[in-house]
PDB file of C-alpha atoms in Angstrom:
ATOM      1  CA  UNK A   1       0.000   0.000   0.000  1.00 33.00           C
ATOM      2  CA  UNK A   2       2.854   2.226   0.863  1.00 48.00           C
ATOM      3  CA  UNK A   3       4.497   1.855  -2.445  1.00 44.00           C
ATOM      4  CA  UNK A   4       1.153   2.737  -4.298  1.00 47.00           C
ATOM      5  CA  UNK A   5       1.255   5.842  -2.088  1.00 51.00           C
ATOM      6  CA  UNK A   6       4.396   6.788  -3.154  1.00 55.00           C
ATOM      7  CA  UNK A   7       3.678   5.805  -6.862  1.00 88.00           C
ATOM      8  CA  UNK A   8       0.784   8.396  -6.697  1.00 95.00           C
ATOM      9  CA  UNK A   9       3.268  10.862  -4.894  1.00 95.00           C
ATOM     10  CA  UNK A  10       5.623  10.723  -7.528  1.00 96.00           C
ATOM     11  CA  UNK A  11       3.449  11.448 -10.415  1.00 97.00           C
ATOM     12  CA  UNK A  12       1.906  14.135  -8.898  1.00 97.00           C
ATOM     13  CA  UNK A  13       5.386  15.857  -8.205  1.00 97.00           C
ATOM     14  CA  UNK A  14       6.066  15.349 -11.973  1.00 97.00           C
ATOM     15  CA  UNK A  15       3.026  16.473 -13.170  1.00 98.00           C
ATOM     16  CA  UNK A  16       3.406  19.787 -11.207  1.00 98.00           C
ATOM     17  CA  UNK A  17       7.192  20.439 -12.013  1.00 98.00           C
ATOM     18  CA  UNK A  18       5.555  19.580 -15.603  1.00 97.00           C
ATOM     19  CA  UNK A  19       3.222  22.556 -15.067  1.00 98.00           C
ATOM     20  CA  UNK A  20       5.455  24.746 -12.918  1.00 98.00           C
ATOM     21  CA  UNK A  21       8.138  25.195 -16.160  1.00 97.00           C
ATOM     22  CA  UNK A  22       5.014  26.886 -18.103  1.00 97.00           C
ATOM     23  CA  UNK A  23       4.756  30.230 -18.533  1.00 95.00           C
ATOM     24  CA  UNK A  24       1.300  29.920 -17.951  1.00 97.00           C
ATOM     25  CA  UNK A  25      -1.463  27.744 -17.991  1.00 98.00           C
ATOM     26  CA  UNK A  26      -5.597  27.753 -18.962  1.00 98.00           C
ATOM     27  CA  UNK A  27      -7.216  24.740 -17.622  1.00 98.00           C
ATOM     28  CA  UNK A  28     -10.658  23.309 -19.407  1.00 97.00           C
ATOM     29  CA  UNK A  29     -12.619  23.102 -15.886  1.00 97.00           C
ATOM     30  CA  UNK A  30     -15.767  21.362 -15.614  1.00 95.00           C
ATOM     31  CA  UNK A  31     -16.309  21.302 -11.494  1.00 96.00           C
ATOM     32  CA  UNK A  32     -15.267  17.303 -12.239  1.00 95.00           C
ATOM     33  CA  UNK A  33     -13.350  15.497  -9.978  1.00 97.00           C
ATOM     34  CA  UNK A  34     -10.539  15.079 -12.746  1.00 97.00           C
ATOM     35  CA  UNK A  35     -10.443  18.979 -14.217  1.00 97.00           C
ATOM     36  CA  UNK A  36     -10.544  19.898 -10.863  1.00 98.00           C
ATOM     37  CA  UNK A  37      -7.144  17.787  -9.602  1.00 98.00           C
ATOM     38  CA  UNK A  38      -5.721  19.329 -13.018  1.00 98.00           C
ATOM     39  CA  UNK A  39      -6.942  22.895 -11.333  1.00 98.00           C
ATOM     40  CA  UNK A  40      -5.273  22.076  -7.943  1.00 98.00           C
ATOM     41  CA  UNK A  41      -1.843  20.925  -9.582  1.00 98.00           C
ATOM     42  CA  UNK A  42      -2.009  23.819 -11.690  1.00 98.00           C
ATOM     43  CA  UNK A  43      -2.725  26.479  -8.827  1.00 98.00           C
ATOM     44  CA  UNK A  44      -0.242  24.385  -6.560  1.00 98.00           C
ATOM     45  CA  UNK A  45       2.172  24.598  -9.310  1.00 98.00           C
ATOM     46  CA  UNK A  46       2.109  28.003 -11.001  1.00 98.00           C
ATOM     47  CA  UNK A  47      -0.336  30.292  -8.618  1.00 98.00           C
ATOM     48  CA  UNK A  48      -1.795  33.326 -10.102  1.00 97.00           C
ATOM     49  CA  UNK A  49      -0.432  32.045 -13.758  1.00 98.00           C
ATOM     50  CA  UNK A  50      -2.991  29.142 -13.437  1.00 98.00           C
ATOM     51  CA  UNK A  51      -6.584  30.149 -14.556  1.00 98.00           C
ATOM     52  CA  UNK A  52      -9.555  27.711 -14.790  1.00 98.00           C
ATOM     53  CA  UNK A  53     -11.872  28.241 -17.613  1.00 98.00           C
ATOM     54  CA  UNK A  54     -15.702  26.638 -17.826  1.00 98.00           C
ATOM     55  CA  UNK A  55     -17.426  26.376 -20.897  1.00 95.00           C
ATOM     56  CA  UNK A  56     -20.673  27.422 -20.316  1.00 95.00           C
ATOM     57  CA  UNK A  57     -23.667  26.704 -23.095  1.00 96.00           C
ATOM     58  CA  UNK A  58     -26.879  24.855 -23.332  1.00 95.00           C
ATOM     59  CA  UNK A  59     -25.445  21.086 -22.660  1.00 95.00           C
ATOM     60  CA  UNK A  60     -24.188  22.477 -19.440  1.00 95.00           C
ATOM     61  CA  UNK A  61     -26.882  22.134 -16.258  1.00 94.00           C
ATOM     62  CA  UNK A  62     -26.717  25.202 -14.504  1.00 94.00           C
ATOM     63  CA  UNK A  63     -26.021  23.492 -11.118  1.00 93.00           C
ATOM     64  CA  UNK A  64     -22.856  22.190 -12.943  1.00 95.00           C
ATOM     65  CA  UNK A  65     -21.817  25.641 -13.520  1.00 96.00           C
ATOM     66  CA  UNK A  66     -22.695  26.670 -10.185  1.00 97.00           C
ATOM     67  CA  UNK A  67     -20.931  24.022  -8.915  1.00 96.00           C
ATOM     68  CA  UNK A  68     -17.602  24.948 -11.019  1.00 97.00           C
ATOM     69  CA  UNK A  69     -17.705  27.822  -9.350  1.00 98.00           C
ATOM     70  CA  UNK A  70     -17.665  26.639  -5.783  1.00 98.00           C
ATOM     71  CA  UNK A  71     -15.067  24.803  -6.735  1.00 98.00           C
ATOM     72  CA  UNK A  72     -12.783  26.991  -8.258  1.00 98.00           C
ATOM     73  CA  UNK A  73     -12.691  28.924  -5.161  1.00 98.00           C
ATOM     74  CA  UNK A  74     -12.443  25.985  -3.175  1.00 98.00           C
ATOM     75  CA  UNK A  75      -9.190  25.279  -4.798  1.00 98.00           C
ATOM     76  CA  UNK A  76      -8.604  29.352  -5.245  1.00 98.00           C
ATOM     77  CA  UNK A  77      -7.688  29.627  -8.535  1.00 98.00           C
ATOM     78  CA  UNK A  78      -8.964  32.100 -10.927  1.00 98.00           C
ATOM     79  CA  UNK A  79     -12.000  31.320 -12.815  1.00 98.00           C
ATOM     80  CA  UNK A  80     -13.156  32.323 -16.000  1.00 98.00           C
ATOM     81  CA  UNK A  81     -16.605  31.580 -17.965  1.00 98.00           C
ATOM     82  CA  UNK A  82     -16.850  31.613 -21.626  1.00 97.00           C
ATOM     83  CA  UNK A  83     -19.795  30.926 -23.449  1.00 95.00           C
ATOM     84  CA  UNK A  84     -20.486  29.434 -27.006  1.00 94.00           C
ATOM     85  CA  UNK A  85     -23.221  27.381 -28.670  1.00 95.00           C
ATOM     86  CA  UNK A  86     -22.592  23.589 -29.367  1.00 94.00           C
ATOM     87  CA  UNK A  87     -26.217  24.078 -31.060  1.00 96.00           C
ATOM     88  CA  UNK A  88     -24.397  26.276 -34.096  1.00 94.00           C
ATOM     89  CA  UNK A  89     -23.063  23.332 -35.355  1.00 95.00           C
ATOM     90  CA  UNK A  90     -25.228  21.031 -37.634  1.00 95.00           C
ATOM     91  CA  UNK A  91     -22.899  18.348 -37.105  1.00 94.00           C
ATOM     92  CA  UNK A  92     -23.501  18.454 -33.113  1.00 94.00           C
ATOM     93  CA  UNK A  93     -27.192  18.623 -33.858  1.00 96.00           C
ATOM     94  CA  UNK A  94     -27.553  15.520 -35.820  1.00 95.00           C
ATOM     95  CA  UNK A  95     -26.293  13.854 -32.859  1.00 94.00           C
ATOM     96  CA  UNK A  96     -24.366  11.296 -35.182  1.00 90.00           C
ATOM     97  CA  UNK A  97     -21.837   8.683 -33.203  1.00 86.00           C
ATOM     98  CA  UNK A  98     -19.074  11.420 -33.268  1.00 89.00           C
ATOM     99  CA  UNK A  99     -21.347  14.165 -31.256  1.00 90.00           C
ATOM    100  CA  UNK A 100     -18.664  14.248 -28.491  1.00 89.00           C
ATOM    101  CA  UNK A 101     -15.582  15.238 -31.253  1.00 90.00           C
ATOM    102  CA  UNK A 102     -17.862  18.141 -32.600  1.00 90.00           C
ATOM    103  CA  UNK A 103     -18.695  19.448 -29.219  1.00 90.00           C
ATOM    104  CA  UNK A 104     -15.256  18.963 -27.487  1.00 89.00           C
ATOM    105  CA  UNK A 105     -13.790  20.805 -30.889  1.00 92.00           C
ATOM    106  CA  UNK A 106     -16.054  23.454 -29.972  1.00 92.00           C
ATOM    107  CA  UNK A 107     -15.232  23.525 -26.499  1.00 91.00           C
ATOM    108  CA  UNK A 108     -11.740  23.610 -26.764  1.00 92.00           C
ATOM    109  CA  UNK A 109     -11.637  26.189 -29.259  1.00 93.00           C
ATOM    110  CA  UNK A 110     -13.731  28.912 -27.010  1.00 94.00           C
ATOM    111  CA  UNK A 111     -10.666  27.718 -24.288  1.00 95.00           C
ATOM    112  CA  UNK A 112      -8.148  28.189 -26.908  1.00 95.00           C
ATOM    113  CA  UNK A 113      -9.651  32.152 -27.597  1.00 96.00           C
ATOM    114  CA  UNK A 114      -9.575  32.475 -24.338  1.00 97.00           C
ATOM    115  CA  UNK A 115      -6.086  31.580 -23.630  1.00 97.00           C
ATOM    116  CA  UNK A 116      -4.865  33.237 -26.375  1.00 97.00           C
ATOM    117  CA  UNK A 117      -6.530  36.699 -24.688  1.00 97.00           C
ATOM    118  CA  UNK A 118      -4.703  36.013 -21.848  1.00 98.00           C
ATOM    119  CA  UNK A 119      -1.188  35.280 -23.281  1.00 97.00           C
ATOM    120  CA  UNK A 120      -1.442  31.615 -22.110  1.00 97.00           C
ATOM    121  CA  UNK A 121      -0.215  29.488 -24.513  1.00 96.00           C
ATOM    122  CA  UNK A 122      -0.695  26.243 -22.717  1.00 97.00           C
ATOM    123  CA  UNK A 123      -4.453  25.102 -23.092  1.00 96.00           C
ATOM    124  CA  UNK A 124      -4.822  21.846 -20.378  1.00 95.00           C
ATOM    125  CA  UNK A 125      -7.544  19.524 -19.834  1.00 95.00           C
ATOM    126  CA  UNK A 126      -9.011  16.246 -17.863  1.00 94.00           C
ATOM    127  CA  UNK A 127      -8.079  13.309 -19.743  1.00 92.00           C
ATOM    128  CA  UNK A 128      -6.777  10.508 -17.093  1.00 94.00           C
ATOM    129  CA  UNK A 129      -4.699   7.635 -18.133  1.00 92.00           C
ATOM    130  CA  UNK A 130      -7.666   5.234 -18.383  1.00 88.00           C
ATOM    131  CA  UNK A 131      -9.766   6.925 -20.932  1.00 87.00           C
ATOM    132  CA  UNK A 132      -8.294   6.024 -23.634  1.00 83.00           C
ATOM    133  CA  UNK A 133      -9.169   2.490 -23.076  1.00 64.00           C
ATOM    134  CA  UNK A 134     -12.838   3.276 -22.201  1.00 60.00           C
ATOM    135  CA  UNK A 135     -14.262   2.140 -25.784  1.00 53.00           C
ATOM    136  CA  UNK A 136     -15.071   4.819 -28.387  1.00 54.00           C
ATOM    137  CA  UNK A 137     -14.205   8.160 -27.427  1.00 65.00           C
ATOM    138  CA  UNK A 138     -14.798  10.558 -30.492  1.00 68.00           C
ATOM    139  CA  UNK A 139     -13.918  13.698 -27.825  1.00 69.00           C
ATOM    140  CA  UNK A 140     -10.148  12.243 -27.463  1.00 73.00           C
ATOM    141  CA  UNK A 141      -9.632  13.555 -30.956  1.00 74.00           C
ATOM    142  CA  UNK A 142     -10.430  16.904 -30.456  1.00 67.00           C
ATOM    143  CA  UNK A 143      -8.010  16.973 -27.485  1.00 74.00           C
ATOM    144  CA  UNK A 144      -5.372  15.309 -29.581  1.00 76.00           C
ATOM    145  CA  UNK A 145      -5.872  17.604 -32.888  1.00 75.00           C
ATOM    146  CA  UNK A 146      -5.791  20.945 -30.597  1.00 71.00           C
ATOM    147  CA  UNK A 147      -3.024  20.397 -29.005  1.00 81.00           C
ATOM    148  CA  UNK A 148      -4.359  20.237 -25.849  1.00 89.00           C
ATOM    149  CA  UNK A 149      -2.189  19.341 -22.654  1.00 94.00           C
ATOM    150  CA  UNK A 150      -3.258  16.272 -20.772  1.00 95.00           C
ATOM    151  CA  UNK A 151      -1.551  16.060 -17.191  1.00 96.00           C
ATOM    152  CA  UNK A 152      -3.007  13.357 -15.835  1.00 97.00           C
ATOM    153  CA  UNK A 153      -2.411  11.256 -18.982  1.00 95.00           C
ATOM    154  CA  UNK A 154       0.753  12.503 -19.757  1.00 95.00           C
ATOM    155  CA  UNK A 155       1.948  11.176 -16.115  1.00 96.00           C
ATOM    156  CA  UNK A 156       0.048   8.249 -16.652  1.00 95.00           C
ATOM    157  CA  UNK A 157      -2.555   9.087 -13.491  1.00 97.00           C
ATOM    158  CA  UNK A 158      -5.597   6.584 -13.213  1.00 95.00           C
ATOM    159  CA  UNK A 159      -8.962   7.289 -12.105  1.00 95.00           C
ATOM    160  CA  UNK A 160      -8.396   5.704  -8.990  1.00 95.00           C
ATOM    161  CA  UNK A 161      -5.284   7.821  -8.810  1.00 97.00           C
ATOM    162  CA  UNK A 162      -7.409  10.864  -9.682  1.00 97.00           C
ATOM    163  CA  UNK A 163      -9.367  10.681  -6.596  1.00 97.00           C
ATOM    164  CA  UNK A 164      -6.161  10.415  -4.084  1.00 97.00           C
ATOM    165  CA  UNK A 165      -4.517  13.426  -5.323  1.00 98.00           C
ATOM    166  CA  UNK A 166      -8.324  14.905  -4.731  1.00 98.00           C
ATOM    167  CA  UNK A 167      -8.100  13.736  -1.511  1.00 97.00           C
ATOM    168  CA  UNK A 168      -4.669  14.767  -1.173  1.00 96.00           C
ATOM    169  CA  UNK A 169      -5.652  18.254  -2.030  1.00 97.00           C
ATOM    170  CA  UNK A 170      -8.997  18.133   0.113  1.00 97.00           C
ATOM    171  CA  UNK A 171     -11.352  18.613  -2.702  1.00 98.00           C
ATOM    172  CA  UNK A 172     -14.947  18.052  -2.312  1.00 97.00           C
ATOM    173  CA  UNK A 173     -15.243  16.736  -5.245  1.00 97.00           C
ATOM    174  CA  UNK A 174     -13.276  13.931  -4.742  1.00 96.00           C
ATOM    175  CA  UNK A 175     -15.627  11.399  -5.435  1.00 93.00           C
ATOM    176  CA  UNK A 176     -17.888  13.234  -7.202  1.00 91.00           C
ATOM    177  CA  UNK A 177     -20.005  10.762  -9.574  1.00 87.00           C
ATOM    178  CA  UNK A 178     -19.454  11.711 -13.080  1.00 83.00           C
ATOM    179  CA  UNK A 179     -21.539  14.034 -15.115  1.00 82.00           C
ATOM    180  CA  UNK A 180     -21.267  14.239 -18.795  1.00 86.00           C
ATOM    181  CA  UNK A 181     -23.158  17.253 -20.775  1.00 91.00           C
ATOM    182  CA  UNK A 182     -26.800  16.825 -21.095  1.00 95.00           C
ATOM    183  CA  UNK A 183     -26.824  16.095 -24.824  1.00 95.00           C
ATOM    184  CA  UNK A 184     -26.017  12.429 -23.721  1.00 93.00           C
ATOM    185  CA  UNK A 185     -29.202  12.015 -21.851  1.00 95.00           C
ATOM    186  CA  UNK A 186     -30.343  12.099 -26.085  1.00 96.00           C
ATOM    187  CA  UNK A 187     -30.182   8.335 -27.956  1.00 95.00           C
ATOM    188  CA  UNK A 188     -27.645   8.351 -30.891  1.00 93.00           C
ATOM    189  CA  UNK A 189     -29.729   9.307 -34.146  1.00 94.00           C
ATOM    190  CA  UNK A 190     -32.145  12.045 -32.647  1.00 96.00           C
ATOM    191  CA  UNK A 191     -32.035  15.395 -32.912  1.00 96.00           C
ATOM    192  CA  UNK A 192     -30.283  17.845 -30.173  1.00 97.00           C
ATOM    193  CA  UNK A 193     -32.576  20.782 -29.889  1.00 97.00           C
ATOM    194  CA  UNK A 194     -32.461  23.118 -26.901  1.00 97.00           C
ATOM    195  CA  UNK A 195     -36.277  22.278 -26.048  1.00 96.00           C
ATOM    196  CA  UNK A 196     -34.726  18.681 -25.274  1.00 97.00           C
ATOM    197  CA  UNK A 197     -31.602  20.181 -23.488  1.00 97.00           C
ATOM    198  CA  UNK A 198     -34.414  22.518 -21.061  1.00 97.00           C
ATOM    199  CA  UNK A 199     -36.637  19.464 -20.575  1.00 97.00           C
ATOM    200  CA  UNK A 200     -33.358  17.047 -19.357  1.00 98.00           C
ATOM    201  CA  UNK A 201     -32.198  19.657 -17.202  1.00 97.00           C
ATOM    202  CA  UNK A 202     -35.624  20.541 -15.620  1.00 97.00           C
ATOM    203  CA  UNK A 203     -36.094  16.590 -15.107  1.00 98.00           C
ATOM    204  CA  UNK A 204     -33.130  16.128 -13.569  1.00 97.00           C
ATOM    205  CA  UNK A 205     -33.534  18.972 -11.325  1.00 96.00           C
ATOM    206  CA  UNK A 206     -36.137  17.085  -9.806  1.00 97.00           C
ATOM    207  CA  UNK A 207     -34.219  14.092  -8.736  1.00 97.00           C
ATOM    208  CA  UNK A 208     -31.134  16.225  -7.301  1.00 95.00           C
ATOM    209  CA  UNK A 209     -33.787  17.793  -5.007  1.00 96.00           C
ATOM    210  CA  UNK A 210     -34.884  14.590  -3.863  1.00 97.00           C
ATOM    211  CA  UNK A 211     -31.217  13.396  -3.178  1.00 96.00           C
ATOM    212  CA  UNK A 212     -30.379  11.383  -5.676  1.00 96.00           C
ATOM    213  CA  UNK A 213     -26.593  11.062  -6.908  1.00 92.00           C
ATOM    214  CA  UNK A 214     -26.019   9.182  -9.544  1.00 93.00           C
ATOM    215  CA  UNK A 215     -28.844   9.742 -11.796  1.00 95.00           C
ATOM    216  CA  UNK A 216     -29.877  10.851 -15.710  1.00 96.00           C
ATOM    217  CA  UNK A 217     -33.447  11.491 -17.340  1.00 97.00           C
ATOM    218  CA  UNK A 218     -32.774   9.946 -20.939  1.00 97.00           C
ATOM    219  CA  UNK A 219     -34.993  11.295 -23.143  1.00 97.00           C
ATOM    220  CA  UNK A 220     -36.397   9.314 -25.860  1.00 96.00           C
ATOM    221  CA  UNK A 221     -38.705  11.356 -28.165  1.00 92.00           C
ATOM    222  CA  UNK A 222     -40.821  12.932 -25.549  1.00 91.00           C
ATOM    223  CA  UNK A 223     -40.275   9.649 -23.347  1.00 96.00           C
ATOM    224  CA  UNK A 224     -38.418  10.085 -20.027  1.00 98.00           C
ATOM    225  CA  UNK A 225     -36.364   6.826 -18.665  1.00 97.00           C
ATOM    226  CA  UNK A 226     -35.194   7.948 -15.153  1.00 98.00           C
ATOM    227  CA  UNK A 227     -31.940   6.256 -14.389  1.00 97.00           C
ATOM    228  CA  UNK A 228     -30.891   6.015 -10.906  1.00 97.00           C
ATOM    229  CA  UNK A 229     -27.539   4.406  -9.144  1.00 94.00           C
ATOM    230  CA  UNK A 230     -28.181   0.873  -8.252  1.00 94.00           C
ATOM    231  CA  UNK A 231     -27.969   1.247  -4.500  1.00 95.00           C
ATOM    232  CA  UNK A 232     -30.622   4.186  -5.118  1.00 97.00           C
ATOM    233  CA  UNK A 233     -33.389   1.904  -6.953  1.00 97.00           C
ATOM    234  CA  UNK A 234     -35.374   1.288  -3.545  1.00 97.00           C
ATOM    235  CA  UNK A 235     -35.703   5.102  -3.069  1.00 97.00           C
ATOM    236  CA  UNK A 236     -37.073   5.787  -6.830  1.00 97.00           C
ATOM    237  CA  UNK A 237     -39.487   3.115  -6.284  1.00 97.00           C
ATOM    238  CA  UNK A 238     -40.656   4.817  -3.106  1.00 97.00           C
ATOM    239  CA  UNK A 239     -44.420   5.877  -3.816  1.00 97.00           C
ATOM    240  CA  UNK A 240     -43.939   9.735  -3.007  1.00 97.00           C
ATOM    241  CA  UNK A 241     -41.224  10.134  -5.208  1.00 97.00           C
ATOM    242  CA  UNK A 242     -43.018   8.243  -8.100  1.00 97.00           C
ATOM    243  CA  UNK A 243     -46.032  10.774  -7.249  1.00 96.00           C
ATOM    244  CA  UNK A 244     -43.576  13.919  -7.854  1.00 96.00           C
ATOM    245  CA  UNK A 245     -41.838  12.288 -10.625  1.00 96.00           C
ATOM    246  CA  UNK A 246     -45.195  11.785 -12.511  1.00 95.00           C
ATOM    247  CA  UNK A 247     -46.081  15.088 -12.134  1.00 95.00           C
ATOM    248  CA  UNK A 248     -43.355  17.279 -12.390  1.00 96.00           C
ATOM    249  CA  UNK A 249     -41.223  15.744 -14.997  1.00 97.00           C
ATOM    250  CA  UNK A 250     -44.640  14.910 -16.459  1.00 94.00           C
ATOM    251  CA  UNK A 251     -45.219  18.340 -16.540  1.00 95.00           C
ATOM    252  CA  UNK A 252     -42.165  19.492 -18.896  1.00 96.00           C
ATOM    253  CA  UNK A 253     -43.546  17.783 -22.073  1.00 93.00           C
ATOM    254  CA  UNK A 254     -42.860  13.956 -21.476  1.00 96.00           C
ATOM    255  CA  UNK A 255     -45.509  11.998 -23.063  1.00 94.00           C
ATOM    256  CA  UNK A 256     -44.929   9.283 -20.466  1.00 96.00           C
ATOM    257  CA  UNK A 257     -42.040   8.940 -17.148  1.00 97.00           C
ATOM    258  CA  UNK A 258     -40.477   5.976 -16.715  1.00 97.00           C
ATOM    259  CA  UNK A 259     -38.068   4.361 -13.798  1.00 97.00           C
ATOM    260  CA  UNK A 260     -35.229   1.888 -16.339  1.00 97.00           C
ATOM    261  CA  UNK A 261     -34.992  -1.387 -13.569  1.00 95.00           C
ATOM    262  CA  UNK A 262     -31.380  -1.769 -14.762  1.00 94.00           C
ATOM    263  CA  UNK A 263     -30.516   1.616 -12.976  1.00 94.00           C
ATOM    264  CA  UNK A 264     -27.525   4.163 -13.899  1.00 94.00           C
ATOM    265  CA  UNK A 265     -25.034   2.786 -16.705  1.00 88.00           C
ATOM    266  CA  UNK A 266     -22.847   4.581 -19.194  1.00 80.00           C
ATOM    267  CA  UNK A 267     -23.662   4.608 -22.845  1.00 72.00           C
ATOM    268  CA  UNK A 268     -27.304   3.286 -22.166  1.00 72.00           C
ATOM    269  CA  UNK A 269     -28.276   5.114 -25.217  1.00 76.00           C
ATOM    270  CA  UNK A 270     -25.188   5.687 -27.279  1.00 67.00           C
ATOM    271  CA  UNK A 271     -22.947   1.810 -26.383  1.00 48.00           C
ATOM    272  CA  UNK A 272     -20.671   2.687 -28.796  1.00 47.00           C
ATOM    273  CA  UNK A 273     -19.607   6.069 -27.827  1.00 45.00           C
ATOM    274  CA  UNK A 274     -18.183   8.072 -24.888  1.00 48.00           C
ATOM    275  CA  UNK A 275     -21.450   9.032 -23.815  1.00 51.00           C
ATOM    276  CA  UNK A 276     -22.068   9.011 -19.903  1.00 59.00           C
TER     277      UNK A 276
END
């Protein structure tokens, strides 16, 4: 155990003698457990040279952003907020299997303009050492045709790893569930509109109040499938919570609400791509 300790100590003092040689550094910050150990190596690293950047648009839930920012000061690094529209792009809205490469492109870019107003040259993001491994992942190519800095890969940092150098750094977030943008709650083949995005968000609003954490409203043509974490089925099935389901994600123009037995699992809806 101690040696896996050190292991983790060691490529976290690489990675931030890595960052600490830059001039400068803009990191892509999502609020996520792994942008946000990026963050904390950066700030560790470089101080008021390290900026965090979030993306905002309408694929991000506004908790998410919220949540960003919390975080940001948590770690006390600067934080700035661009905004663009993924929904500009035909290609994102035909929600083909590369969705995640058109939107990450996107993304990237707006953090590229941004770095560029600041004089920061490097651009870094959240890719850990076991994503590349994790099946189709169209958004890897973006990251790898911009020129985009990937710590944690480049030092060869797992998931796992990920969430000791959270704790390490005392982050909240540490074991913060994942959450990928709402245009994956959409099957592979269906349109992205923003009435979908509003509806997703709205739904899943609903469960977060009721205090649910690992969770996604997929929405299939004007049918909602509520996913919930496996240890969380008993609670969905509760009969007060089906009541409020019903009727408020009922309300935001679902034809019918439904609870998926299987619970939470990645790619439900898009198996062959990244999609969370």
């Amino acid at each position: 155990m101690e040696s896996t300790q050190r292991s983790v100590e060691d490529k976290l003092a690489a990675a931030r003698a890595d960052l600490a040689e830059r001039d400068g550094v803009l990191v892509a910050f999502s609020g996520g457990v792994d942008s946000s150990v990026v963050a904390a190596i950066a700030e560790d690293a470089l101080g008021a040279d390290a900026v965090a950047c979030t993306a905002r648009s309408e694929t991000l839930p506004e908790a998410e952003l919220q949540e960003a920012k919390r975080v940001a000061e948590e770690i006390g690094i600067r934080h700035d907020i661009v905004e663009f529209s993924e929904l500009e792009s035909e290609a994102f809205i035909e929600n083909d299997g590369d969705r995640c490469y058109h939107c990450r492109s996107m993304r990237l870019s707006a953090m590229y303009d941004r770095a560029k107003e600041l004089d920061i040259e490097t651009v870094c993001d959240g890719t850990n050492a076991a994503d590349p491994g994790e099946g189709h992942r169209p958004g890897l190519q973006a990251v790898e045709e911009l020129d985009a800095t990937s710590p944690l890969l480049e030092h060869d940092i797992t998931k796992e790893e990920v969430r000791e150098i959270a704790d390490h750094y005392d982050l909240s977030v540490a074991e913060k569930p994942s959450m990928a943008c709402l245009s994956s709650r959409i099957p592979t083949g269906l349109e992205v509109t923003e009435e979908k995005l509003t509806r997703i968000e709205q739904a899943e609003r609903v469960l977060r109040t009721w205090g649910f954490e690992q969770f996604r409203v997929r929405d299939h043509d004007g049918i909602a499938r509520i996913e919930v974490g496996e240890e969380e089925l008993e609670a969905a099935l509760d009969p007060e919570f089906v009541a409020a389901a019903r009727e408020h994600i009922g309300d935001l123009g679902f034809e019918h609400v439904t609870l998926d037995l299987e619970g939470y699992r990645t790619g439900s809806v898009s198996p062959a791509s990244e999609d969370d």
